[in-house]
PDB file of C-alpha atoms in Angstrom:
ATOM      1  CA  MET A1241      -0.051   0.033  -0.011  1.00 49.00           C
ATOM      2  CA  SER A1242       1.574   3.351  -0.986  1.00 60.00           C
ATOM      3  CA  GLU A1243       2.291   6.261   1.514  1.00 84.00           C
ATOM      4  CA  ARG A1244      -0.229   9.020   1.890  1.00 93.00           C
ATOM      5  CA  LEU A1245       1.095  12.338   1.488  1.00 96.00           C
ATOM      6  CA  GLN A1246       1.002  14.918   4.141  1.00 96.00           C
ATOM      7  CA  PRO A1247       1.205  18.659   3.856  1.00 96.00           C
ATOM      8  CA  GLY A1248       4.715  20.149   3.272  1.00 96.00           C
ATOM      9  CA  ASP A1249       5.910  17.027   1.355  1.00 96.00           C
ATOM     10  CA  VAL A1250       7.194  17.630  -2.290  1.00 96.00           C
ATOM     11  CA  ALA A1251       4.421  16.551  -4.719  1.00 97.00           C
ATOM     12  CA  PRO A1252       5.578  13.664  -6.891  1.00 97.00           C
ATOM     13  CA  ALA A1253       6.655  14.726 -10.354  1.00 97.00           C
ATOM     14  CA  PHE A1254       4.510  13.310 -13.061  1.00 98.00           C
ATOM     15  CA  THR A1255       3.959  13.557 -16.787  1.00 98.00           C
ATOM     16  CA  LEU A1256       0.834  11.599 -18.315  1.00 98.00           C
ATOM     17  CA  PRO A1257      -1.108  11.709 -21.520  1.00 98.00           C
ATOM     18  CA  ASP A1258      -4.278  14.018 -21.741  1.00 98.00           C
ATOM     19  CA  ALA A1259      -7.339  12.927 -23.359  1.00 97.00           C
ATOM     20  CA  ASP A1260      -5.907  13.630 -26.734  1.00 97.00           C
ATOM     21  CA  GLY A1261      -2.680  11.925 -25.985  1.00 97.00           C
ATOM     22  CA  THR A1262      -0.663  15.378 -25.401  1.00 97.00           C
ATOM     23  CA  GLU A1263       1.903  15.018 -22.369  1.00 97.00           C
ATOM     24  CA  VAL A1264       0.947  16.911 -19.418  1.00 97.00           C
ATOM     25  CA  SER A1265       3.331  17.645 -16.246  1.00 97.00           C
ATOM     26  CA  LEU A1266       2.887  18.840 -13.243  1.00 97.00           C
ATOM     27  CA  SER A1267       5.950  21.048 -13.685  1.00 95.00           C
ATOM     28  CA  ASP A1268       4.114  22.670 -16.669  1.00 95.00           C
ATOM     29  CA  HIS A1269       2.077  24.374 -13.982  1.00 94.00           C
ATOM     30  CA  LYS A1270       4.818  25.512 -11.657  1.00 89.00           C
ATOM     31  CA  GLY A1271       4.071  29.129 -10.165  1.00 93.00           C
ATOM     32  CA  ARG A1272       0.236  28.252  -9.896  1.00 94.00           C
ATOM     33  CA  LYS A1273      -1.614  26.104  -7.394  1.00 97.00           C
ATOM     34  CA  VAL A1274      -2.991  22.804  -8.675  1.00 97.00           C
ATOM     35  CA  ILE A1275      -5.573  20.869  -7.463  1.00 97.00           C
ATOM     36  CA  VAL A1276      -4.848  17.033  -8.420  1.00 98.00           C
ATOM     37  CA  TYR A1277      -7.888  14.862  -8.146  1.00 97.00           C
ATOM     38  CA  PHE A1278      -7.732  11.154  -8.508  1.00 97.00           C
ATOM     39  CA  TYR A1279     -10.938   9.213  -9.604  1.00 96.00           C
ATOM     40  CA  PRO A1280     -11.771   5.312 -10.028  1.00 95.00           C
ATOM     41  CA  ALA A1281     -13.234   5.577 -13.741  1.00 95.00           C
ATOM     42  CA  ALA A1282     -14.472   8.050 -16.403  1.00 95.00           C
ATOM     43  CA  LEU A1283     -18.242   7.683 -17.416  1.00 94.00           C
ATOM     44  CA  THR A1284     -19.185   6.293 -13.945  1.00 91.00           C
ATOM     45  CA  PRO A1285     -21.937   8.445 -12.078  1.00 91.00           C
ATOM     46  CA  GLY A1286     -19.763   9.587  -9.116  1.00 89.00           C
ATOM     47  CA  CYS A1287     -16.665  10.342 -11.319  1.00 92.00           C
ATOM     48  CA  THR A1288     -19.187  12.235 -13.753  1.00 93.00           C
ATOM     49  CA  LYS A1289     -20.692  14.207 -10.950  1.00 94.00           C
ATOM     50  CA  GLN A1290     -17.166  15.348  -9.376  1.00 94.00           C
ATOM     51  CA  ALA A1291     -15.795  16.020 -12.839  1.00 95.00           C
ATOM     52  CA  CYS A1292     -18.962  18.172 -13.912  1.00 94.00           C
ATOM     53  CA  ASP A1293     -18.626  20.026 -10.269  1.00 96.00           C
ATOM     54  CA  PHE A1294     -15.171  21.056 -10.950  1.00 96.00           C
ATOM     55  CA  THR A1295     -15.991  21.976 -14.344  1.00 96.00           C
ATOM     56  CA  ASP A1296     -18.676  24.154 -13.225  1.00 96.00           C
ATOM     57  CA  ASN A1297     -16.558  25.608 -10.867  1.00 96.00           C
ATOM     58  CA  LEU A1298     -13.450  25.941 -13.050  1.00 96.00           C
ATOM     59  CA  GLU A1299     -13.671  29.874 -13.765  1.00 96.00           C
ATOM     60  CA  LEU A1300     -13.987  30.473 -10.088  1.00 96.00           C
ATOM     61  CA  LEU A1301     -10.836  28.369  -9.141  1.00 97.00           C
ATOM     62  CA  ALA A1302      -8.768  29.741 -11.912  1.00 95.00           C
ATOM     63  CA  GLY A1303      -9.529  33.094 -10.864  1.00 95.00           C
ATOM     64  CA  ALA A1304      -8.187  32.058  -7.503  1.00 95.00           C
ATOM     65  CA  GLY A1305      -5.220  30.930  -8.986  1.00 95.00           C
ATOM     66  CA  TYR A1306      -5.908  26.915  -9.078  1.00 96.00           C
ATOM     67  CA  ASP A1307      -5.632  24.898 -11.992  1.00 97.00           C
ATOM     68  CA  VAL A1308      -7.376  21.449 -11.921  1.00 97.00           C
ATOM     69  CA  ILE A1309      -6.140  18.070 -13.018  1.00 98.00           C
ATOM     70  CA  GLY A1310      -8.311  14.887 -12.873  1.00 98.00           C
ATOM     71  CA  ILE A1311      -6.258  11.463 -12.978  1.00 98.00           C
ATOM     72  CA  SER A1312      -7.818   8.052 -13.205  1.00 98.00           C
ATOM     73  CA  PRO A1313      -6.424   4.808 -14.720  1.00 97.00           C
ATOM     74  CA  ASP A1314      -8.522   4.846 -17.823  1.00 97.00           C
ATOM     75  CA  LYS A1315      -7.121   5.080 -21.278  1.00 97.00           C
ATOM     76  CA  PRO A1316      -6.947   8.503 -23.016  1.00 98.00           C
ATOM     77  CA  GLU A1317      -9.505   7.436 -25.848  1.00 97.00           C
ATOM     78  CA  LYS A1318     -12.011   6.710 -22.800  1.00 98.00           C
ATOM     79  CA  LEU A1319     -11.137  10.323 -21.177  1.00 98.00           C
ATOM     80  CA  ALA A1320     -11.971  12.003 -24.863  1.00 98.00           C
ATOM     81  CA  LYS A1321     -15.276  10.186 -24.741  1.00 97.00           C
ATOM     82  CA  PHE A1322     -15.561  11.457 -21.075  1.00 97.00           C
ATOM     83  CA  ARG A1323     -15.026  14.786 -21.818  1.00 97.00           C
ATOM     84  CA  ASP A1324     -16.730  15.152 -25.040  1.00 97.00           C
ATOM     85  CA  LYS A1325     -20.012  13.399 -23.342  1.00 97.00           C
ATOM     86  CA  GLU A1326     -19.998  15.466 -20.270  1.00 96.00           C
ATOM     87  CA  SER A1327     -18.505  18.812 -22.036  1.00 96.00           C
ATOM     88  CA  LEU A1328     -15.908  18.640 -19.398  1.00 97.00           C
ATOM     89  CA  GLU A1329     -13.350  21.552 -19.179  1.00 96.00           C
ATOM     90  CA  VAL A1330     -10.748  20.092 -16.567  1.00 96.00           C
ATOM     91  CA  THR A1331      -7.542  18.524 -17.570  1.00 97.00           C
ATOM     92  CA  LEU A1332      -8.283  14.615 -17.487  1.00 98.00           C
ATOM     93  CA  LEU A1333      -5.051  12.434 -17.572  1.00 98.00           C
ATOM     94  CA  ALA A1334      -4.554   8.817 -17.966  1.00 98.00           C
ATOM     95  CA  ASP A1335      -2.653   6.743 -15.661  1.00 98.00           C
ATOM     96  CA  PRO A1336      -3.285   3.179 -16.933  1.00 97.00           C
ATOM     97  CA  ASP A1337      -0.001   1.826 -15.054  1.00 96.00           C
ATOM     98  CA  LYS A1338      -1.296   3.473 -11.683  1.00 96.00           C
ATOM     99  CA  GLN A1339       2.153   4.721 -11.093  1.00 96.00           C
ATOM    100  CA  VAL A1340       1.246   8.250 -10.242  1.00 97.00           C
ATOM    101  CA  LEU A1341      -1.784   7.216  -8.451  1.00 96.00           C
ATOM    102  CA  GLU A1342       0.231   5.002  -6.279  1.00 95.00           C
ATOM    103  CA  SER A1343       3.046   8.017  -5.732  1.00 96.00           C
ATOM    104  CA  TYR A1344       0.383   9.957  -4.284  1.00 97.00           C
ATOM    105  CA  GLY A1345      -1.179   7.542  -2.060  1.00 95.00           C
ATOM    106  CA  ALA A1346      -4.384   7.281  -4.095  1.00 95.00           C
ATOM    107  CA  PHE A1347      -4.362   3.429  -5.065  1.00 94.00           C
ATOM    108  CA  GLY A1348      -4.441   0.803  -2.115  1.00 91.00           C
ATOM    109  CA  GLU A1349      -6.917  -0.984  -0.052  1.00 87.00           C
ATOM    110  CA  LYS A1350     -10.059   0.575   0.507  1.00 85.00           C
ATOM    111  CA  LYS A1351     -13.872  -0.194   1.764  1.00 80.00           C
ATOM    112  CA  LEU A1352     -16.464  -0.866  -1.105  1.00 77.00           C
ATOM    113  CA  TYR A1353     -19.945  -2.191  -0.032  1.00 83.00           C
ATOM    114  CA  GLY A1354     -18.237  -3.405   3.425  1.00 87.00           C
ATOM    115  CA  LYS A1355     -15.531  -5.677   1.613  1.00 89.00           C
ATOM    116  CA  THR A1356     -12.137  -4.670   1.283  1.00 89.00           C
ATOM    117  CA  VAL A1357     -10.985  -4.177  -2.242  1.00 89.00           C
ATOM    118  CA  VAL A1358      -7.796  -2.855  -3.893  1.00 91.00           C
ATOM    119  CA  GLY A1359      -8.413   0.029  -5.991  1.00 92.00           C
ATOM    120  CA  VAL A1360      -8.157   3.906  -6.767  1.00 94.00           C
ATOM    121  CA  ILE A1361      -8.979   5.713  -3.296  1.00 93.00           C
ATOM    122  CA  ARG A1362     -10.972   8.979  -4.662  1.00 94.00           C
ATOM    123  CA  SER A1363      -8.590  11.909  -3.277  1.00 96.00           C
ATOM    124  CA  THR A1364      -7.524  15.377  -3.841  1.00 96.00           C
ATOM    125  CA  ILE A1365      -4.374  16.821  -3.402  1.00 97.00           C
ATOM    126  CA  VAL A1366      -3.792  20.563  -3.266  1.00 97.00           C
ATOM    127  CA  VAL A1367      -0.373  21.525  -4.596  1.00 97.00           C
ATOM    128  CA  ASP A1368       1.382  24.969  -3.992  1.00 96.00           C
ATOM    129  CA  GLU A1369       3.252  27.330  -6.414  1.00 95.00           C
ATOM    130  CA  GLU A1370       6.546  25.618  -5.011  1.00 93.00           C
ATOM    131  CA  GLY A1371       5.300  22.009  -5.864  1.00 95.00           C
ATOM    132  CA  LYS A1372       4.529  21.232  -2.463  1.00 96.00           C
ATOM    133  CA  VAL A1373       1.546  19.530  -0.929  1.00 97.00           C
ATOM    134  CA  GLU A1374      -0.875  22.057   0.800  1.00 96.00           C
ATOM    135  CA  ARG A1375      -3.535  19.592   1.409  1.00 96.00           C
ATOM    136  CA  ALA A1376      -3.874  16.234   1.101  1.00 96.00           C
ATOM    137  CA  LEU A1377      -7.483  14.561   1.374  1.00 95.00           C
ATOM    138  CA  TYR A1378      -8.120  10.885   1.073  1.00 94.00           C
ATOM    139  CA  ASN A1379     -11.463   8.811   0.788  1.00 92.00           C
ATOM    140  CA  VAL A1380     -13.663  11.933  -0.256  1.00 92.00           C
ATOM    141  CA  LYS A1381     -16.976  11.775  -1.351  1.00 91.00           C
ATOM    142  CA  ALA A1382     -17.804  12.365  -5.138  1.00 89.00           C
ATOM    143  CA  THR A1383     -20.839  14.389  -4.309  1.00 89.00           C
ATOM    144  CA  GLY A1384     -20.257  18.046  -2.446  1.00 90.00           C
ATOM    145  CA  HIS A1385     -16.459  17.552  -2.673  1.00 89.00           C
ATOM    146  CA  VAL A1386     -15.810  20.374  -4.662  1.00 93.00           C
ATOM    147  CA  ALA A1387     -18.177  22.674  -2.545  1.00 93.00           C
ATOM    148  CA  LYS A1388     -16.349  21.593   0.617  1.00 92.00           C
ATOM    149  CA  ILE A1389     -12.779  22.182  -1.359  1.00 93.00           C
ATOM    150  CA  ILE A1390     -13.913  25.923  -2.432  1.00 94.00           C
ATOM    151  CA  LYS A1391     -15.055  26.393   1.056  1.00 93.00           C
ATOM    152  CA  ASP A1392     -11.890  25.243   3.017  1.00 91.00           C
ATOM    153  CA  LEU A1393      -9.610  27.123   0.385  1.00 92.00           C
ATOM    154  CA  GLY A1394     -11.506  30.345   0.932  1.00 91.00           C
ATOM    155  CA  VAL A1395     -12.181  30.789  -2.703  1.00 90.00           C
TER     156      VAL A1395
END
């Protein structure tokens, strides 16, 4: 099981393909705050709700200096379908090898319907302008989570 990140940790660097296959790196966002959220699967109800909530609040977050990146183990083709079907504007990245998910502590054992399973742990990491972890939230709920982050960040 991967270690969970703590505030003050250096956010693990990553470069992953987006929905169009273009490589996106965390370092591309240096100088801005980045909300990196990890979700189990594109085109599922909870993940759709969460991605739509981020898209609906993207302007507000961007205005406060935050970029938003969603990462799942889906392949870029599925992310493109997800983006197009739901008119998503957040950057969606593919991590089919789950290396970034693991480096962020967002993959491991979790409870699902009372059973212990191994999978993506819905998580949100807020990275500051210097690339350090400002907040690390694990086992978050898909619904209402974006509103809570906005409130917690004082946006």
